[in-house]
């Protein structure tokens, strides 16, 4: 089954404790992206990757890092989480890098930073 | 900067009635406009999309209209059913691989 998976689905942590949210897709998609969803703000792009070893900042990249060592995986790293990073995070992938068609979203990771 | 406004933020309708959600975008270069449905505990799923060379597209009970001159696009759901209850997001693509999302509309369909 074609899908985007994220782990963990729920995470409660404390300020400053490094964490990683994993994202994996089994569709051989070149393009992957991370979004955060906050009430009243919709989805905002954090980082995206056009292909392996190619990453770029989205609209709200501060406080986040990403890496793309393999095509299928695109982890989101919070080196020193802060309470304002409490949010619902979505990973997404796209079949090609040639157009913003049909992004496939993962199920989401709800992060709480105390 | 690039912006997509979405209204209303909440919408309640009786089962069988129609629902309309409207979006306005700022970047005239946008040429792709998808709509996503997000059910509780799930990620957004594409339900319909439209490109700038088309004014209207329909898929069963769902239709999308686009007015490029006014930079408006709308989602129309007819004969609503309780399972249509969800949060709906519009988005606009100002350039390749970029999507700007609206702020979402929570639709509730009452039996």
mmCIF file of N, CA and C in Angstrom, chain B residues 31-107:
data_model
loop_
_atom_site.group_PDB
_atom_site.id
_atom_site.type_symbol
_atom_site.label_atom_id
_atom_site.label_comp_id
_atom_site.label_asym_id
_atom_site.label_seq_id
_atom_site.Cartn_x
_atom_site.Cartn_y
_atom_site.Cartn_z
ATOM 1 N N UNK B 31 -1.061 28.843 -10.462
ATOM 2 C CA UNK B 31 -1.714 28.156 -11.577
ATOM 3 C C UNK B 31 -2.294 26.800 -11.205
ATOM 4 N N UNK B 32 -2.235 26.449 -9.942
ATOM 5 C CA UNK B 32 -2.752 25.149 -9.508
ATOM 6 C C UNK B 32 -3.410 25.334 -8.156
ATOM 7 N N UNK B 33 -4.635 24.796 -8.027
ATOM 8 C CA UNK B 33 -5.441 25.070 -6.836
ATOM 9 C C UNK B 33 -6.086 23.775 -6.342
ATOM 10 N N UNK B 34 -5.463 23.120 -5.375
ATOM 11 C CA UNK B 34 -6.051 21.885 -4.830
ATOM 12 C C UNK B 34 -6.895 22.167 -3.595
ATOM 13 N N UNK B 35 -7.794 21.252 -3.303
ATOM 14 C CA UNK B 35 -8.573 21.266 -2.074
ATOM 15 C C UNK B 35 -8.313 19.972 -1.317
ATOM 16 N N UNK B 36 -8.099 20.114 -0.011
ATOM 17 C CA UNK B 36 -7.821 18.956 0.836
ATOM 18 C C UNK B 36 -8.897 18.825 1.906
ATOM 19 N N UNK B 37 -9.180 17.570 2.242
ATOM 20 C CA UNK B 37 -10.104 17.251 3.333
ATOM 21 C C UNK B 37 -9.298 16.581 4.437
ATOM 22 N N UNK B 38 -9.445 17.075 5.650
ATOM 23 C CA UNK B 38 -8.727 16.490 6.773
ATOM 24 C C UNK B 38 -9.721 15.994 7.800
ATOM 25 N N UNK B 39 -9.754 14.692 7.973
ATOM 26 C CA UNK B 39 -10.607 14.092 8.988
ATOM 27 C C UNK B 39 -9.833 13.999 10.302
ATOM 28 N N UNK B 40 -10.563 13.842 11.379
ATOM 29 C CA UNK B 40 -9.959 13.856 12.712
ATOM 30 C C UNK B 40 -8.873 12.788 12.830
ATOM 31 N N UNK B 41 -7.694 13.214 13.243
ATOM 32 C CA UNK B 41 -6.611 12.271 13.468
ATOM 33 C C UNK B 41 -5.896 11.809 12.213
ATOM 34 N N UNK B 42 -6.195 12.440 11.093
ATOM 35 C CA UNK B 42 -5.576 12.035 9.832
ATOM 36 C C UNK B 42 -4.911 13.214 9.136
ATOM 37 N N UNK B 43 -4.068 12.906 8.169
ATOM 38 C CA UNK B 43 -3.473 13.949 7.365
ATOM 39 C C UNK B 43 -4.417 14.426 6.285
ATOM 40 N N UNK B 44 -4.164 15.595 5.709
ATOM 41 C CA UNK B 44 -5.013 16.103 4.619
ATOM 42 C C UNK B 44 -4.974 15.175 3.412
ATOM 43 N N UNK B 45 -6.125 15.033 2.772
ATOM 44 C CA UNK B 45 -6.209 14.216 1.557
ATOM 45 C C UNK B 45 -6.797 15.049 0.434
ATOM 46 N N UNK B 46 -6.177 14.967 -0.723
ATOM 47 C CA UNK B 46 -6.667 15.714 -1.886
ATOM 48 C C UNK B 46 -8.046 15.196 -2.291
ATOM 49 N N UNK B 47 -8.995 16.120 -2.474
ATOM 50 C CA UNK B 47 -10.323 15.704 -2.927
ATOM 51 C C UNK B 47 -10.636 16.201 -4.327
ATOM 52 N N UNK B 48 -10.090 17.325 -4.702
ATOM 53 C CA UNK B 48 -10.291 17.845 -6.046
ATOM 54 C C UNK B 48 -9.275 18.949 -6.287
ATOM 55 N N UNK B 49 -8.920 19.168 -7.532
ATOM 56 C CA UNK B 49 -8.005 20.253 -7.852
ATOM 57 C C UNK B 49 -8.387 20.856 -9.196
ATOM 58 N N UNK B 50 -7.865 22.036 -9.448
ATOM 59 C CA UNK B 50 -8.164 22.715 -10.702
ATOM 60 C C UNK B 50 -6.942 23.501 -11.147
ATOM 61 N N UNK B 51 -6.740 23.553 -12.436
ATOM 62 C CA UNK B 51 -5.627 24.322 -12.985
ATOM 63 C C UNK B 51 -6.143 25.612 -13.597
ATOM 64 N N UNK B 52 -5.236 26.545 -13.831
ATOM 65 C CA UNK B 52 -5.644 27.900 -14.204
ATOM 66 C C UNK B 52 -6.259 27.995 -15.583
ATOM 67 N N UNK B 53 -6.119 26.966 -16.389
ATOM 68 C CA UNK B 53 -6.700 27.017 -17.731
ATOM 69 C C UNK B 53 -8.140 26.496 -17.774
ATOM 70 N N UNK B 54 -8.689 26.202 -16.590
ATOM 71 C CA UNK B 54 -10.051 25.666 -16.494
ATOM 72 C C UNK B 54 -10.835 26.528 -15.519
ATOM 73 N N UNK B 55 -12.109 26.769 -15.805
ATOM 74 C CA UNK B 55 -12.911 27.606 -14.932
ATOM 75 C C UNK B 55 -13.721 26.824 -13.915
ATOM 76 N N UNK B 56 -13.992 25.555 -14.228
ATOM 77 C CA UNK B 56 -14.811 24.760 -13.326
ATOM 78 C C UNK B 56 -14.477 23.290 -13.512
ATOM 79 N N UNK B 57 -14.562 22.552 -12.413
ATOM 80 C CA UNK B 57 -14.333 21.108 -12.463
ATOM 81 C C UNK B 57 -15.269 20.447 -11.477
ATOM 82 N N UNK B 58 -15.817 19.324 -11.878
ATOM 83 C CA UNK B 58 -16.800 18.657 -11.026
ATOM 84 C C UNK B 58 -16.463 17.188 -10.875
ATOM 85 N N UNK B 59 -16.689 16.660 -9.676
ATOM 86 C CA UNK B 59 -16.487 15.244 -9.411
ATOM 87 C C UNK B 59 -17.592 14.801 -8.470
ATOM 88 N N UNK B 60 -18.645 14.248 -9.047
ATOM 89 C CA UNK B 60 -19.827 13.789 -8.308
ATOM 90 C C UNK B 60 -20.424 14.957 -7.530
ATOM 91 N N UNK B 61 -20.407 14.911 -6.183
ATOM 92 C CA UNK B 61 -21.051 15.975 -5.404
ATOM 93 C C UNK B 61 -20.144 17.166 -5.143
ATOM 94 N N UNK B 62 -18.925 17.083 -5.607
ATOM 95 C CA UNK B 62 -17.945 18.134 -5.324
ATOM 96 C C UNK B 62 -17.605 18.886 -6.603
ATOM 97 N N UNK B 63 -17.533 20.194 -6.510
ATOM 98 C CA UNK B 63 -17.139 21.006 -7.661
ATOM 99 C C UNK B 63 -16.243 22.133 -7.186
ATOM 100 N N UNK B 64 -15.362 22.573 -8.052
ATOM 101 C CA UNK B 64 -14.510 23.723 -7.755
ATOM 102 C C UNK B 64 -14.626 24.704 -8.914
ATOM 103 N N UNK B 65 -14.718 25.974 -8.584
ATOM 104 C CA UNK B 65 -14.761 27.023 -9.598
ATOM 105 C C UNK B 65 -13.580 27.952 -9.386
ATOM 106 N N UNK B 66 -13.102 28.527 -10.475
ATOM 107 C CA UNK B 66 -11.941 29.413 -10.419
ATOM 108 C C UNK B 66 -12.216 30.667 -11.222
ATOM 109 N N UNK B 67 -11.958 31.807 -10.612
ATOM 110 C CA UNK B 67 -12.045 33.098 -11.291
ATOM 111 C C UNK B 67 -10.664 33.733 -11.215
ATOM 112 N N UNK B 68 -9.883 33.573 -12.280
ATOM 113 C CA UNK B 68 -8.498 34.051 -12.252
ATOM 114 C C UNK B 68 -8.410 35.565 -12.211
ATOM 115 N N UNK B 69 -9.370 36.218 -12.836
ATOM 116 C CA UNK B 69 -9.350 37.681 -12.852
ATOM 117 C C UNK B 69 -9.477 38.230 -11.439
ATOM 118 N N UNK B 70 -10.423 37.653 -10.702
ATOM 119 C CA UNK B 70 -10.657 38.112 -9.330
ATOM 120 C C UNK B 70 -9.776 37.397 -8.320
ATOM 121 N N UNK B 71 -9.035 36.396 -8.753
ATOM 122 C CA UNK B 71 -8.179 35.587 -7.881
ATOM 123 C C UNK B 71 -8.991 34.934 -6.778
ATOM 124 N N UNK B 72 -10.133 34.370 -7.170
ATOM 125 C CA UNK B 72 -11.007 33.646 -6.260
ATOM 126 C C UNK B 72 -11.160 32.214 -6.738
ATOM 127 N N UNK B 73 -11.283 31.276 -5.792
ATOM 128 C CA UNK B 73 -11.714 29.940 -6.151
ATOM 129 C C UNK B 73 -12.551 29.380 -5.007
ATOM 130 N N UNK B 74 -13.475 28.519 -5.343
ATOM 131 C CA UNK B 74 -14.455 28.058 -4.367
ATOM 132 C C UNK B 74 -14.682 26.561 -4.479
ATOM 133 N N UNK B 75 -15.026 25.967 -3.340
ATOM 134 C CA UNK B 75 -15.397 24.551 -3.268
ATOM 135 C C UNK B 75 -16.889 24.477 -3.006
ATOM 136 N N UNK B 76 -17.581 23.678 -3.795
ATOM 137 C CA UNK B 76 -19.019 23.503 -3.640
ATOM 138 C C UNK B 76 -19.301 22.018 -3.366
ATOM 139 N N UNK B 77 -19.993 21.758 -2.271
ATOM 140 C CA UNK B 77 -20.404 20.384 -1.967
ATOM 141 C C UNK B 77 -21.922 20.362 -1.959
ATOM 142 N N UNK B 78 -22.496 19.549 -2.805
ATOM 143 C CA UNK B 78 -23.959 19.447 -2.854
ATOM 144 C C UNK B 78 -24.420 18.198 -2.118
ATOM 145 N N UNK B 79 -25.692 18.218 -1.735
ATOM 146 C CA UNK B 79 -26.295 17.057 -1.050
ATOM 147 C C UNK B 79 -25.382 16.552 0.073
ATOM 148 N N UNK B 80 -25.019 17.442 0.966
ATOM 149 C CA UNK B 80 -24.061 17.088 2.010
ATOM 150 C C UNK B 80 -24.544 15.922 2.858
ATOM 151 N N UNK B 81 -23.557 15.161 3.340
ATOM 152 C CA UNK B 81 -23.824 13.991 4.182
ATOM 153 C C UNK B 81 -22.976 14.119 5.446
ATOM 154 N N UNK B 82 -23.378 13.466 6.523
ATOM 155 C CA UNK B 82 -22.595 13.559 7.770
ATOM 156 C C UNK B 82 -21.112 13.218 7.579
ATOM 157 N N UNK B 83 -20.807 12.308 6.673
ATOM 158 C CA UNK B 83 -19.403 11.941 6.457
ATOM 159 C C UNK B 83 -18.602 13.025 5.734
ATOM 160 N N UNK B 84 -19.271 14.076 5.283
ATOM 161 C CA UNK B 84 -18.562 15.220 4.723
ATOM 162 C C UNK B 84 -17.984 16.108 5.829
ATOM 163 N N UNK B 85 -18.400 15.874 7.068
ATOM 164 C CA UNK B 85 -17.896 16.670 8.189
ATOM 165 C C UNK B 85 -16.389 16.466 8.323
ATOM 166 N N UNK B 86 -15.657 17.573 8.279
ATOM 167 C CA UNK B 86 -14.192 17.530 8.324
ATOM 168 C C UNK B 86 -13.686 18.964 8.262
ATOM 169 N N UNK B 87 -12.365 19.100 8.271
ATOM 170 C CA UNK B 87 -11.750 20.401 8.010
ATOM 171 C C UNK B 87 -11.272 20.409 6.561
ATOM 172 N N UNK B 88 -11.601 21.450 5.846
ATOM 173 C CA UNK B 88 -11.232 21.579 4.443
ATOM 174 C C UNK B 88 -10.214 22.703 4.271
ATOM 175 N N UNK B 89 -9.174 22.416 3.498
ATOM 176 C CA UNK B 89 -8.140 23.415 3.211
ATOM 177 C C UNK B 89 -8.077 23.665 1.706
ATOM 178 N N UNK B 90 -8.004 24.928 1.343
ATOM 179 C CA UNK B 90 -7.669 25.263 -0.033
ATOM 180 C C UNK B 90 -6.175 25.570 -0.087
ATOM 181 N N UNK B 91 -5.622 25.553 -1.270
ATOM 182 C CA UNK B 91 -4.212 25.899 -1.440
ATOM 183 C C UNK B 91 -4.017 26.463 -2.836
ATOM 184 N N UNK B 92 -2.965 27.232 -2.979
ATOM 185 C CA UNK B 92 -2.596 27.790 -4.275
ATOM 186 C C UNK B 92 -1.109 27.566 -4.495
ATOM 187 N N UNK B 93 -0.746 27.315 -5.741
ATOM 188 C CA UNK B 93 0.651 27.052 -6.064
ATOM 189 C C UNK B 93 1.216 28.211 -6.867
ATOM 190 N N UNK B 94 1.999 29.099 -6.231
ATOM 191 C CA UNK B 94 2.566 30.240 -6.941
ATOM 192 C C UNK B 94 3.750 29.880 -7.830
ATOM 193 N N UNK B 95 4.407 28.784 -7.543
ATOM 194 C CA UNK B 95 5.481 28.287 -8.414
ATOM 195 C C UNK B 95 5.706 26.818 -8.126
ATOM 196 N N UNK B 96 6.526 26.203 -8.956
ATOM 197 C CA UNK B 96 6.728 24.757 -8.909
ATOM 198 C C UNK B 96 7.025 24.259 -7.512
ATOM 199 N N UNK B 97 6.313 23.237 -7.093
ATOM 200 C CA UNK B 97 6.543 22.541 -5.830
ATOM 201 C C UNK B 97 6.171 23.353 -4.593
ATOM 202 N N UNK B 98 5.575 24.503 -4.757
ATOM 203 C CA UNK B 98 5.208 25.321 -3.604
ATOM 204 C C UNK B 98 3.695 25.362 -3.466
ATOM 205 N N UNK B 99 3.207 25.114 -2.255
ATOM 206 C CA UNK B 99 1.782 25.247 -1.975
ATOM 207 C C UNK B 99 1.601 26.205 -0.807
ATOM 208 N N UNK B 100 0.728 27.177 -0.990
ATOM 209 C CA UNK B 100 0.342 28.073 0.102
ATOM 210 C C UNK B 100 -1.068 27.681 0.513
ATOM 211 N N UNK B 101 -1.231 27.325 1.794
ATOM 212 C CA UNK B 101 -2.511 26.832 2.270
ATOM 213 C C UNK B 101 -3.348 27.947 2.878
ATOM 214 N N UNK B 102 -4.662 27.792 2.751
ATOM 215 C CA UNK B 102 -5.576 28.629 3.501
ATOM 216 C C UNK B 102 -5.625 28.170 4.945
ATOM 217 N N UNK B 103 -6.402 28.871 5.763
ATOM 218 C CA UNK B 103 -6.408 28.608 7.200
ATOM 219 C C UNK B 103 -7.399 27.523 7.603
ATOM 220 N N UNK B 104 -8.166 26.999 6.661
ATOM 221 C CA UNK B 104 -9.045 25.879 6.952
ATOM 222 C C UNK B 104 -10.476 26.279 7.276
ATOM 223 N N UNK B 105 -11.420 25.394 6.937
ATOM 224 C CA UNK B 105 -12.835 25.559 7.259
ATOM 225 C C UNK B 105 -13.329 24.281 7.904
ATOM 226 N N UNK B 106 -13.867 24.423 9.099
ATOM 227 C CA UNK B 106 -14.437 23.252 9.772
ATOM 228 C C UNK B 106 -15.901 23.135 9.359
ATOM 229 N N UNK B 107 -16.203 22.088 8.607
ATOM 230 C CA UNK B 107 -17.570 21.847 8.138
ATOM 231 C C UNK B 107 -18.244 20.802 9.014
#
